[in-house]
Amino acid sequence: MASQFSLFKHRRFSAMFFTQFLGAFNDNVFKQALILILTYVAAAKMGMEISLLNNLAALLFILPYFLFSALAGQIADKYEKSKLTQGVKLLEICIMALAAIGFWFELYWLLFVALFLMGTQSTFFGPIKYGYLPEAMRKDELVGANGLFQTGTSLAILTGMMAAGVLTQLDHSTLWLIVSTLFVAILGYIASRHLPKTTPQAKDLAINWNIFSTSFDIIKYLYSLPLLFFVIISNSWFWFYGATFLTQTPEFSKVILHGDESVVILLLTLFSMGTALGSLLCKTLTKNQVSLKLLPIGILGLSVFAIDLYLSLSSITIQAPSTPYGISALMDMDGTWRVFADLFFLGFAGGVYIVPMYAFMQAYAPVSHRSRVVGANNIFNAIFMVGSAVFSIIILTMLKLSLPQLFLITGVLNAIFGIFLYKKLKKYLNTMTPSNNDLPL
């Protein structure tokens, strides 16, 4: 059995991998740098609450997924995907040039506009890249390709956030930030130029430019295919779960572990590396087959390690220091290694869970509607991520429960919802067959 890394020898995979990796990296450099600037500089200058500005930034980035995902799916189904990708990457260069003006002249409203536009270009790229994979890969390559994509995304998010932290601390940080984001955007466009041409799957599709009716239409279509509907709900649950944990990471580090900024990076690294390893192992664990057999393992891991994280946090007491603890100080304390292990294995279980789900969605989506199905998936992902924020606010702010209790409740809900989803997927498994496309580009 060839290693999934052998896919990098093929332009049909490597060109899209590096295009999407650089895009995800740049998204997170820009977003994290903006959040840091809002937190430490802009809030005081504008006389506004930090939490308000940061939540506004999060809303502006996710809003395009609600508005444009269905339209993006139509366009990706109708037109040739390599040209679409190049167009999206050119748009990224223009947006980063706009952001450069905002950074240089401290025009925060312009940076918010750029953030919305970055969310928009990511919205249009999603159906292209996930619609491209099943066209470019053989069926026995699809799980491995998705594993590498998920690994790349996890590492791009992590390294992008870390790079933003470094760039904002440098002398002449604004200049470094501008040059870096523009350079990465240009590299992404160059990578997209190496994509092989694809065959449009719905040439005769009449684009419906009404973003509301087209969103309703694709969700209605999806609901008529219950297997795909529950696959997408399963995908979106992963984003609910991940957002619930990762959003709380800075507070978790500061309030419970009494750690400094380096501890936040450590926690994010553990989760991301776990996700990357779990994603990479999916090809071996499934023996290249698009199947549901890893789903129970992923569900079990996500619940067990969430509950154990609650137990491990409940069993340790860390005294608040005069200055926050660094990584080495925390590692010398009893019980902290268990906390770190729980976060790593939460990520691992997440990788094992999500990669087969993405492969399943791509393999079973009707070829003529594949990118629109991915667009619908993005709509539900956005809904579930907003739901995660509302859920966390209810638990932490309204009910006044603790972060460990939030993790416990999420783990228990995951077990209940996961079992429900698995039963639904098994029930409808034989109602569809994989799309017949086994010829790589």
Short mmCIF file of C-alpha atoms in Angstrom, two decimals:
data_model
loop_
_atom_site.label_atom_id
_atom_site.label_comp_id
_atom_site.label_asym_id
_atom_site.label_seq_id
_atom_site.Cartn_x
_atom_site.Cartn_y
_atom_site.Cartn_z
CA MET A 1 0.00 0.00 0.00
CA ALA A 2 1.52 3.31 -1.13
CA SER A 3 1.96 5.97 1.52
CA GLN A 4 -0.45 8.89 1.30
CA PHE A 5 2.62 11.14 1.15
CA SER A 6 3.25 9.74 -2.35
CA LEU A 7 0.35 11.97 -3.44
CA PHE A 8 2.74 14.92 -3.22
CA LYS A 9 4.47 13.55 -6.33
CA HIS A 10 1.35 14.33 -8.33
CA ARG A 11 0.60 17.88 -9.41
CA ARG A 12 -3.14 17.14 -9.20
CA PHE A 13 -2.75 16.89 -5.40
CA SER A 14 0.29 18.96 -4.44
CA ALA A 15 -0.81 22.13 -6.27
CA MET A 16 -4.16 22.25 -4.45
CA PHE A 17 -2.60 21.22 -1.13
CA PHE A 18 -0.14 24.10 -1.12
CA THR A 19 -2.75 26.53 -2.46
CA GLN A 20 -5.12 25.73 0.40
CA PHE A 21 -2.32 25.53 3.00
CA LEU A 22 -1.02 28.99 2.14
CA GLY A 23 -4.57 30.37 2.10
CA ALA A 24 -5.39 28.96 5.55
CA PHE A 25 -2.03 30.19 6.88
CA ASN A 26 -2.62 33.71 5.57
CA ASP A 27 -6.19 33.79 6.91
CA ASN A 28 -4.90 33.09 10.38
CA VAL A 29 -1.92 35.44 10.24
CA PHE A 30 -4.26 38.26 9.27
CA LYS A 31 -7.09 37.37 11.69
CA GLN A 32 -4.81 36.79 14.69
CA ALA A 33 -2.75 39.92 14.00
CA LEU A 34 -5.95 41.95 13.80
CA ILE A 35 -7.24 40.46 17.07
CA LEU A 36 -3.94 41.28 18.81
CA ILE A 37 -4.02 44.84 17.49
CA LEU A 38 -7.65 45.25 18.54
CA THR A 39 -6.86 43.86 21.99
CA TYR A 40 -3.69 45.78 22.79
CA VAL A 41 -3.97 48.96 20.70
CA ALA A 42 -7.25 49.70 18.95
CA ALA A 43 -9.68 49.15 21.83
CA ALA A 44 -8.05 51.89 23.92
CA LYS A 45 -7.79 54.28 20.97
CA MET A 46 -11.41 53.72 19.96
CA GLY A 47 -12.74 53.72 23.52
CA MET A 48 -14.50 50.39 23.00
CA GLU A 49 -14.63 47.09 24.88
CA ILE A 50 -12.06 44.51 23.75
CA SER A 51 -14.65 41.71 23.82
CA LEU A 52 -17.01 43.74 21.60
CA LEU A 53 -14.33 44.36 18.97
CA ASN A 54 -13.11 40.75 18.99
CA ASN A 55 -16.64 39.35 18.73
CA LEU A 56 -17.39 41.78 15.91
CA ALA A 57 -14.28 40.53 14.12
CA ALA A 58 -15.39 36.91 14.55
CA LEU A 59 -18.87 37.75 13.25
CA LEU A 60 -17.56 39.58 10.18
CA PHE A 61 -15.37 36.63 9.19
CA ILE A 62 -18.11 34.02 9.58
CA LEU A 63 -20.99 36.09 8.12
CA PRO A 64 -20.04 35.40 4.45
CA TYR A 65 -20.45 31.66 5.07
CA PHE A 66 -24.13 32.30 5.85
CA LEU A 67 -24.60 34.67 2.94
CA PHE A 68 -22.60 33.26 0.04
CA SER A 69 -21.95 29.52 0.56
CA ALA A 70 -24.84 28.35 -1.64
CA LEU A 71 -23.91 30.81 -4.39
CA ALA A 72 -20.26 29.71 -4.13
CA GLY A 73 -21.36 26.08 -4.57
CA GLN A 74 -23.29 26.91 -7.74
CA ILE A 75 -20.32 28.72 -9.26
CA ALA A 76 -17.93 25.88 -8.38
CA ASP A 77 -20.26 23.32 -10.01
CA LYS A 78 -20.74 25.37 -13.18
CA TYR A 79 -17.22 26.55 -13.97
CA GLU A 80 -13.75 25.03 -14.33
CA LYS A 81 -12.10 24.83 -10.92
CA SER A 82 -8.47 25.71 -11.67
CA LYS A 83 -9.47 29.07 -13.17
CA LEU A 84 -11.85 29.72 -10.29
CA THR A 85 -9.05 28.99 -7.81
CA GLN A 86 -6.71 31.40 -9.57
CA GLY A 87 -9.42 34.07 -9.48
CA VAL A 88 -9.94 33.56 -5.74
CA LYS A 89 -6.20 33.76 -5.11
CA LEU A 90 -5.93 37.00 -7.12
CA LEU A 91 -8.75 38.35 -4.96
CA GLU A 92 -6.72 37.42 -1.87
CA ILE A 93 -3.79 39.50 -3.12
CA CYS A 94 -6.11 42.49 -3.64
CA ILE A 95 -7.63 42.06 -0.16
CA MET A 96 -4.19 41.91 1.44
CA ALA A 97 -3.24 45.09 -0.43
CA LEU A 98 -6.37 46.72 1.01
CA ALA A 99 -5.46 45.42 4.48
CA ALA A 100 -1.94 46.83 4.03
CA ILE A 101 -3.45 50.32 3.73
CA GLY A 102 -5.53 49.68 6.84
CA PHE A 103 -2.52 48.49 8.85
CA TRP A 104 -0.25 51.31 7.71
CA PHE A 105 -2.68 54.17 8.35
CA GLU A 106 -4.40 52.50 11.35
CA LEU A 107 -7.77 52.53 9.56
CA TYR A 108 -9.56 49.97 11.67
CA TRP A 109 -12.82 50.20 9.73
CA LEU A 110 -10.88 49.29 6.59
CA LEU A 111 -9.33 46.29 8.36
CA PHE A 112 -12.84 45.13 9.27
CA VAL A 113 -13.83 45.45 5.60
CA ALA A 114 -10.76 43.40 4.64
CA LEU A 115 -11.68 40.78 7.24
CA PHE A 116 -15.19 40.45 5.78
CA LEU A 117 -13.68 40.12 2.29
CA MET A 118 -11.22 37.46 3.48
CA GLY A 119 -14.16 35.53 4.90
CA THR A 120 -15.89 35.95 1.53
CA GLN A 121 -12.96 34.62 -0.49
CA SER A 122 -12.63 31.67 1.92
CA THR A 123 -16.36 31.01 1.45
CA PHE A 124 -15.94 30.81 -2.33
CA PHE A 125 -12.77 28.71 -2.11
CA GLY A 126 -14.29 26.01 0.14
CA PRO A 127 -16.65 24.41 -2.44
CA ILE A 128 -13.91 24.63 -5.06
CA LYS A 129 -11.23 22.76 -3.09
CA TYR A 130 -13.50 20.11 -1.58
CA GLY A 131 -15.30 19.65 -4.91
CA TYR A 132 -11.92 19.37 -6.64
CA LEU A 133 -10.56 16.54 -4.47
CA PRO A 134 -12.98 13.77 -5.56
CA GLU A 135 -12.46 14.83 -9.19
CA ALA A 136 -8.67 14.71 -8.92
CA MET A 137 -8.28 11.64 -6.67
CA ARG A 138 -9.09 7.98 -7.17
CA LYS A 139 -11.49 6.54 -4.61
CA ASP A 140 -8.65 4.69 -2.87
CA GLU A 141 -6.78 8.02 -2.56
CA LEU A 142 -9.67 10.08 -1.20
CA VAL A 143 -9.30 9.31 2.52
CA GLY A 144 -5.53 9.84 2.41
CA ALA A 145 -5.93 13.10 0.50
CA ASN A 146 -8.49 14.38 3.00
CA GLY A 147 -6.22 13.32 5.86
CA LEU A 148 -3.38 15.36 4.43
CA PHE A 149 -5.71 18.30 3.81
CA GLN A 150 -6.98 18.23 7.40
CA THR A 151 -3.41 17.91 8.69
CA GLY A 152 -2.32 20.82 6.53
CA THR A 153 -5.25 22.95 7.69
CA SER A 154 -4.51 22.23 11.36
CA LEU A 155 -0.84 23.12 10.95
CA ALA A 156 -1.64 26.20 8.84
CA ILE A 157 -4.00 27.53 11.52
CA LEU A 158 -1.48 26.90 14.28
CA THR A 159 1.57 28.29 12.47
CA GLY A 160 -0.45 31.24 11.17
CA MET A 161 -1.50 32.22 14.69
CA MET A 162 2.05 31.79 15.96
CA ALA A 163 3.47 33.82 13.07
CA ALA A 164 1.03 36.64 13.83
CA GLY A 165 2.24 36.70 17.44
CA VAL A 166 5.87 36.92 16.31
CA LEU A 167 5.26 39.52 13.58
CA THR A 168 3.35 41.87 15.88
CA GLN A 169 6.26 41.86 18.36
CA LEU A 170 8.98 42.77 15.84
CA ASP A 171 10.43 46.21 15.31
CA HIS A 172 8.60 47.81 12.37
CA SER A 173 5.90 45.19 12.95
CA THR A 174 3.40 46.86 10.60
CA LEU A 175 5.81 46.67 7.68
CA TRP A 176 6.65 43.03 8.43
CA LEU A 177 2.96 42.17 8.63
CA ILE A 178 2.15 43.86 5.32
CA VAL A 179 5.07 42.26 3.46
CA SER A 180 4.40 38.80 4.91
CA THR A 181 0.68 38.65 4.12
CA LEU A 182 1.16 39.99 0.60
CA PHE A 183 4.05 37.58 -0.04
CA VAL A 184 2.06 34.55 1.14
CA ALA A 185 -0.94 35.60 -0.97
CA ILE A 186 1.31 35.82 -4.04
CA LEU A 187 2.78 32.37 -3.27
CA GLY A 188 -0.77 31.00 -3.06
CA TYR A 189 -1.56 32.40 -6.51
CA ILE A 190 1.64 30.88 -7.94
CA ALA A 191 0.69 27.48 -6.47
CA SER A 192 -2.79 27.75 -8.02
CA ARG A 193 -1.22 28.27 -11.46
CA HIS A 194 -0.02 24.65 -11.33
CA LEU A 195 -3.49 23.14 -10.93
CA PRO A 196 -4.58 20.86 -13.78
CA LYS A 197 -7.81 21.75 -15.53
CA THR A 198 -11.01 20.06 -14.42
CA THR A 199 -14.28 19.33 -16.19
CA PRO A 200 -17.21 21.54 -15.16
CA GLN A 201 -19.87 19.29 -13.63
CA ALA A 202 -22.95 21.43 -14.34
CA LYS A 203 -22.20 23.56 -17.42
CA ASP A 204 -25.86 24.29 -18.09
CA LEU A 205 -26.67 25.38 -14.55
CA ALA A 206 -28.42 28.75 -14.43
CA ILE A 207 -26.89 30.67 -11.54
CA ASN A 208 -29.46 31.94 -9.05
CA TRP A 209 -27.97 35.17 -7.68
CA ASN A 210 -30.57 35.48 -4.93
CA ILE A 211 -28.43 34.38 -2.00
CA PHE A 212 -31.40 33.66 0.24
CA SER A 213 -33.50 31.53 -2.11
CA THR A 214 -30.46 29.62 -3.36
CA SER A 215 -29.45 28.81 0.23
CA PHE A 216 -32.97 27.56 0.91
CA ASP A 217 -32.96 25.50 -2.31
CA ILE A 218 -29.71 23.66 -1.58
CA ILE A 219 -30.73 22.91 2.01
CA LYS A 220 -34.07 21.61 0.71
CA TYR A 221 -32.22 19.45 -1.85
CA LEU A 222 -29.90 18.16 0.85
CA TYR A 223 -32.81 17.25 3.10
CA SER A 224 -34.18 15.08 0.28
CA LEU A 225 -30.98 13.00 0.56
CA PRO A 226 -31.02 11.99 4.25
CA LEU A 227 -27.66 10.17 4.12
CA LEU A 228 -25.85 13.30 2.93
CA PHE A 229 -27.88 15.48 5.27
CA PHE A 230 -26.73 13.55 8.33
CA VAL A 231 -23.13 13.36 7.03
CA ILE A 232 -23.12 17.16 6.90
CA ILE A 233 -24.72 17.46 10.34
CA SER A 234 -21.95 15.13 11.59
CA ASN A 235 -19.32 17.39 9.99
CA SER A 236 -20.87 20.48 11.52
CA TRP A 237 -21.01 18.89 14.96
CA PHE A 238 -17.22 18.59 14.81
CA TRP A 239 -16.97 22.35 14.26
CA PHE A 240 -19.36 22.99 17.16
CA TYR A 241 -17.25 20.77 19.39
CA GLY A 242 -13.91 22.19 18.27
CA ALA A 243 -15.07 25.79 18.55
CA THR A 244 -16.39 25.15 22.07
CA PHE A 245 -12.97 23.95 23.25
CA LEU A 246 -10.62 26.16 21.24
CA THR A 247 -12.48 29.41 21.92
CA GLN A 248 -12.02 28.84 25.65
CA THR A 249 -8.29 28.03 25.38
CA PRO A 250 -6.93 31.50 26.33
CA GLU A 251 -9.24 31.75 29.36
CA PHE A 252 -8.56 28.11 30.27
CA SER A 253 -4.81 28.85 30.25
CA LYS A 254 -5.07 32.11 32.19
CA VAL A 255 -7.79 31.36 34.77
CA ILE A 256 -7.27 27.67 35.54
CA LEU A 257 -3.61 26.98 34.75
CA HIS A 258 -2.48 30.56 35.52
CA GLY A 259 -0.22 30.31 32.48
CA ASP A 260 1.32 32.98 30.28
CA GLU A 261 0.98 33.41 26.51
CA SER A 262 3.38 30.55 25.82
CA VAL A 263 1.00 28.16 27.59
CA VAL A 264 -1.83 29.19 25.24
CA ILE A 265 0.40 28.33 22.28
CA LEU A 266 1.29 24.98 23.91
CA LEU A 267 -2.38 24.07 24.39
CA LEU A 268 -3.22 25.00 20.79
CA THR A 269 -0.18 23.06 19.57
CA LEU A 270 -1.17 19.92 21.47
CA PHE A 271 -4.70 20.00 20.06
CA SER A 272 -3.51 20.77 16.52
CA MET A 273 -0.79 18.11 16.53
CA GLY A 274 -3.27 15.56 17.85
CA THR A 275 -5.69 16.45 15.04
CA ALA A 276 -2.88 16.20 12.49
CA LEU A 277 -1.79 12.75 13.70
CA GLY A 278 -5.36 11.43 13.86
CA SER A 279 -6.00 12.74 10.34
CA LEU A 280 -2.86 11.11 8.93
CA LEU A 281 -3.71 7.72 10.45
CA CYS A 282 -7.16 7.60 8.85
CA LYS A 283 -5.81 6.21 5.58
CA THR A 284 -4.20 3.26 7.38
CA LEU A 285 -7.10 2.68 9.77
CA THR A 286 -9.70 2.64 6.98
CA LYS A 287 -7.47 0.73 4.53
CA ASN A 288 -8.23 3.43 1.94
CA GLN A 289 -11.96 2.76 2.12
CA VAL A 290 -14.60 5.48 2.38
CA SER A 291 -16.56 4.12 5.33
CA LEU A 292 -18.15 4.91 8.69
CA LYS A 293 -16.14 2.43 10.72
CA LEU A 294 -13.96 5.09 12.40
CA LEU A 295 -16.92 7.23 13.42
CA PRO A 296 -17.69 5.34 16.69
CA ILE A 297 -14.00 5.52 17.65
CA GLY A 298 -13.95 9.27 17.05
CA ILE A 299 -17.18 9.81 18.99
CA LEU A 300 -15.90 7.71 21.89
CA GLY A 301 -12.56 9.56 22.02
CA LEU A 302 -14.17 13.00 21.89
CA SER A 303 -16.40 12.12 24.85
CA VAL A 304 -13.91 10.14 26.96
CA PHE A 305 -11.14 12.75 26.81
CA ALA A 306 -13.53 15.67 27.37
CA ILE A 307 -14.85 13.97 30.50
CA ASP A 308 -11.32 13.09 31.62
CA LEU A 309 -10.27 16.71 31.06
CA TYR A 310 -13.02 17.71 33.50
CA LEU A 311 -11.83 15.10 36.01
CA SER A 312 -8.15 16.05 35.66
CA LEU A 313 -8.89 19.75 36.11
CA SER A 314 -11.05 18.97 39.14
CA SER A 315 -8.25 17.00 40.77
CA ILE A 316 -5.50 19.64 40.56
CA THR A 317 -5.08 22.92 42.42
CA ILE A 318 -2.76 25.54 40.99
CA GLN A 319 -2.11 28.55 43.19
CA ALA A 320 -2.29 31.92 41.44
CA PRO A 321 1.29 33.26 41.17
CA SER A 322 2.44 36.87 41.21
CA THR A 323 3.46 36.42 37.58
CA PRO A 324 1.90 33.82 35.23
CA TYR A 325 3.55 30.42 34.97
CA GLY A 326 5.57 29.43 31.92
CA ILE A 327 5.49 26.02 30.28
CA SER A 328 8.37 24.52 32.27
CA ALA A 329 6.88 25.58 35.61
CA LEU A 330 3.52 24.00 34.78
CA MET A 331 5.14 20.79 33.59
CA ASP A 332 6.74 20.36 37.01
CA MET A 333 3.35 20.43 38.73
CA ASP A 334 1.36 17.32 39.60
CA GLY A 335 -1.53 16.55 37.27
CA THR A 336 -0.73 18.95 34.45
CA TRP A 337 0.65 16.25 32.14
CA ARG A 338 -2.75 14.55 32.27
CA VAL A 339 -4.39 17.81 31.18
CA PHE A 340 -1.93 18.15 28.30
CA ALA A 341 -2.51 14.52 27.27
CA ASP A 342 -6.28 15.02 27.29
CA LEU A 343 -5.98 17.97 24.90
CA PHE A 344 -3.70 16.03 22.56
CA PHE A 345 -6.03 13.04 22.43
CA LEU A 346 -9.07 15.28 22.00
CA GLY A 347 -7.40 16.55 18.84
CA PHE A 348 -6.46 13.00 17.81
CA ALA A 349 -10.06 11.80 18.19
CA GLY A 350 -11.23 14.83 16.22
CA GLY A 351 -8.93 13.94 13.31
CA VAL A 352 -10.13 10.32 13.32
CA TYR A 353 -13.73 11.60 13.34
CA ILE A 354 -13.69 14.35 10.72
CA VAL A 355 -11.51 13.00 7.89
CA PRO A 356 -13.77 10.02 7.00
CA MET A 357 -16.78 12.36 7.18
CA TYR A 358 -15.29 14.74 4.59
CA ALA A 359 -14.31 11.81 2.36
CA PHE A 360 -17.82 10.37 2.73
CA MET A 361 -19.43 13.68 1.77
CA GLN A 362 -17.25 14.02 -1.33
CA ALA A 363 -17.67 10.40 -2.43
CA TYR A 364 -21.46 10.25 -2.05
CA ALA A 365 -22.46 13.74 -3.22
CA PRO A 366 -23.99 13.61 -6.72
CA VAL A 367 -21.35 14.83 -9.17
CA SER A 368 -23.62 17.53 -10.64
CA HIS A 369 -24.31 18.98 -7.16
CA ARG A 370 -21.04 18.20 -5.38
CA SER A 371 -19.78 21.75 -4.85
CA ARG A 372 -23.25 22.94 -3.86
CA VAL A 373 -23.33 20.18 -1.25
CA VAL A 374 -19.99 21.49 0.07
CA GLY A 375 -21.54 24.97 0.12
CA ALA A 376 -24.46 23.65 2.17
CA ASN A 377 -21.94 22.01 4.49
CA ASN A 378 -20.30 25.40 5.03
CA ILE A 379 -23.67 26.97 5.88
CA PHE A 380 -24.30 24.34 8.54
CA ASN A 381 -20.72 24.67 9.83
CA ALA A 382 -21.28 28.39 10.34
CA ILE A 383 -24.62 27.79 12.07
CA PHE A 384 -23.08 25.24 14.43
CA MET A 385 -20.10 27.49 15.22
CA VAL A 386 -22.43 30.35 16.12
CA GLY A 387 -24.44 27.82 18.12
CA SER A 388 -21.25 26.91 19.98
CA ALA A 389 -20.75 30.54 21.00
CA VAL A 390 -24.36 30.83 22.20
CA PHE A 391 -24.08 27.50 24.04
CA SER A 392 -20.89 28.63 25.81
CA ILE A 393 -22.44 31.96 26.79
CA ILE A 394 -25.45 30.17 28.30
CA ILE A 395 -23.28 27.72 30.26
CA LEU A 396 -20.64 30.18 31.45
CA THR A 397 -22.46 33.50 31.72
CA MET A 398 -26.12 32.74 32.34
CA LEU A 399 -25.82 29.51 34.33
CA LYS A 400 -22.54 30.62 35.95
CA LEU A 401 -20.93 27.19 35.52
CA SER A 402 -17.15 26.70 35.26
CA LEU A 403 -14.99 25.94 32.24
CA PRO A 404 -14.40 22.33 33.38
CA GLN A 405 -18.17 21.90 33.69
CA LEU A 406 -18.57 23.26 30.15
CA PHE A 407 -16.09 20.61 28.93
CA LEU A 408 -17.97 17.89 30.82
CA ILE A 409 -21.37 18.89 29.41
CA THR A 410 -19.93 19.07 25.90
CA GLY A 411 -18.43 15.59 26.25
CA VAL A 412 -21.73 14.11 27.46
CA LEU A 413 -23.69 15.88 24.70
CA ASN A 414 -21.18 14.54 22.17
CA ALA A 415 -21.89 10.97 23.28
CA ILE A 416 -25.66 11.44 23.03
CA PHE A 417 -25.62 13.34 19.73
CA GLY A 418 -22.89 11.11 18.28
CA ILE A 419 -24.86 7.92 18.91
CA PHE A 420 -27.94 9.54 17.36
CA LEU A 421 -25.98 10.58 14.25
CA TYR A 422 -24.31 7.19 13.86
CA LYS A 423 -27.67 5.40 14.00
CA LYS A 424 -29.10 7.75 11.38
CA LEU A 425 -26.10 7.26 9.07
CA LYS A 426 -26.33 3.47 9.38
CA LYS A 427 -30.07 3.64 8.70
CA TYR A 428 -29.66 5.56 5.44
CA LEU A 429 -26.32 4.08 4.30
CA ASN A 430 -27.84 1.91 1.58
CA THR A 431 -30.01 4.67 0.12
CA MET A 432 -27.11 6.05 -1.95
CA THR A 433 -24.01 4.77 -3.72
CA PRO A 434 -20.70 6.59 -4.22
CA SER A 435 -20.45 8.75 -7.33
CA ASN A 436 -18.79 6.89 -10.19
CA ASN A 437 -15.58 8.85 -10.62
CA ASP A 438 -12.38 6.87 -10.35
CA LEU A 439 -10.23 8.51 -13.00
CA PRO A 440 -7.71 11.03 -11.63
CA LEU A 441 -6.86 14.13 -13.62
#
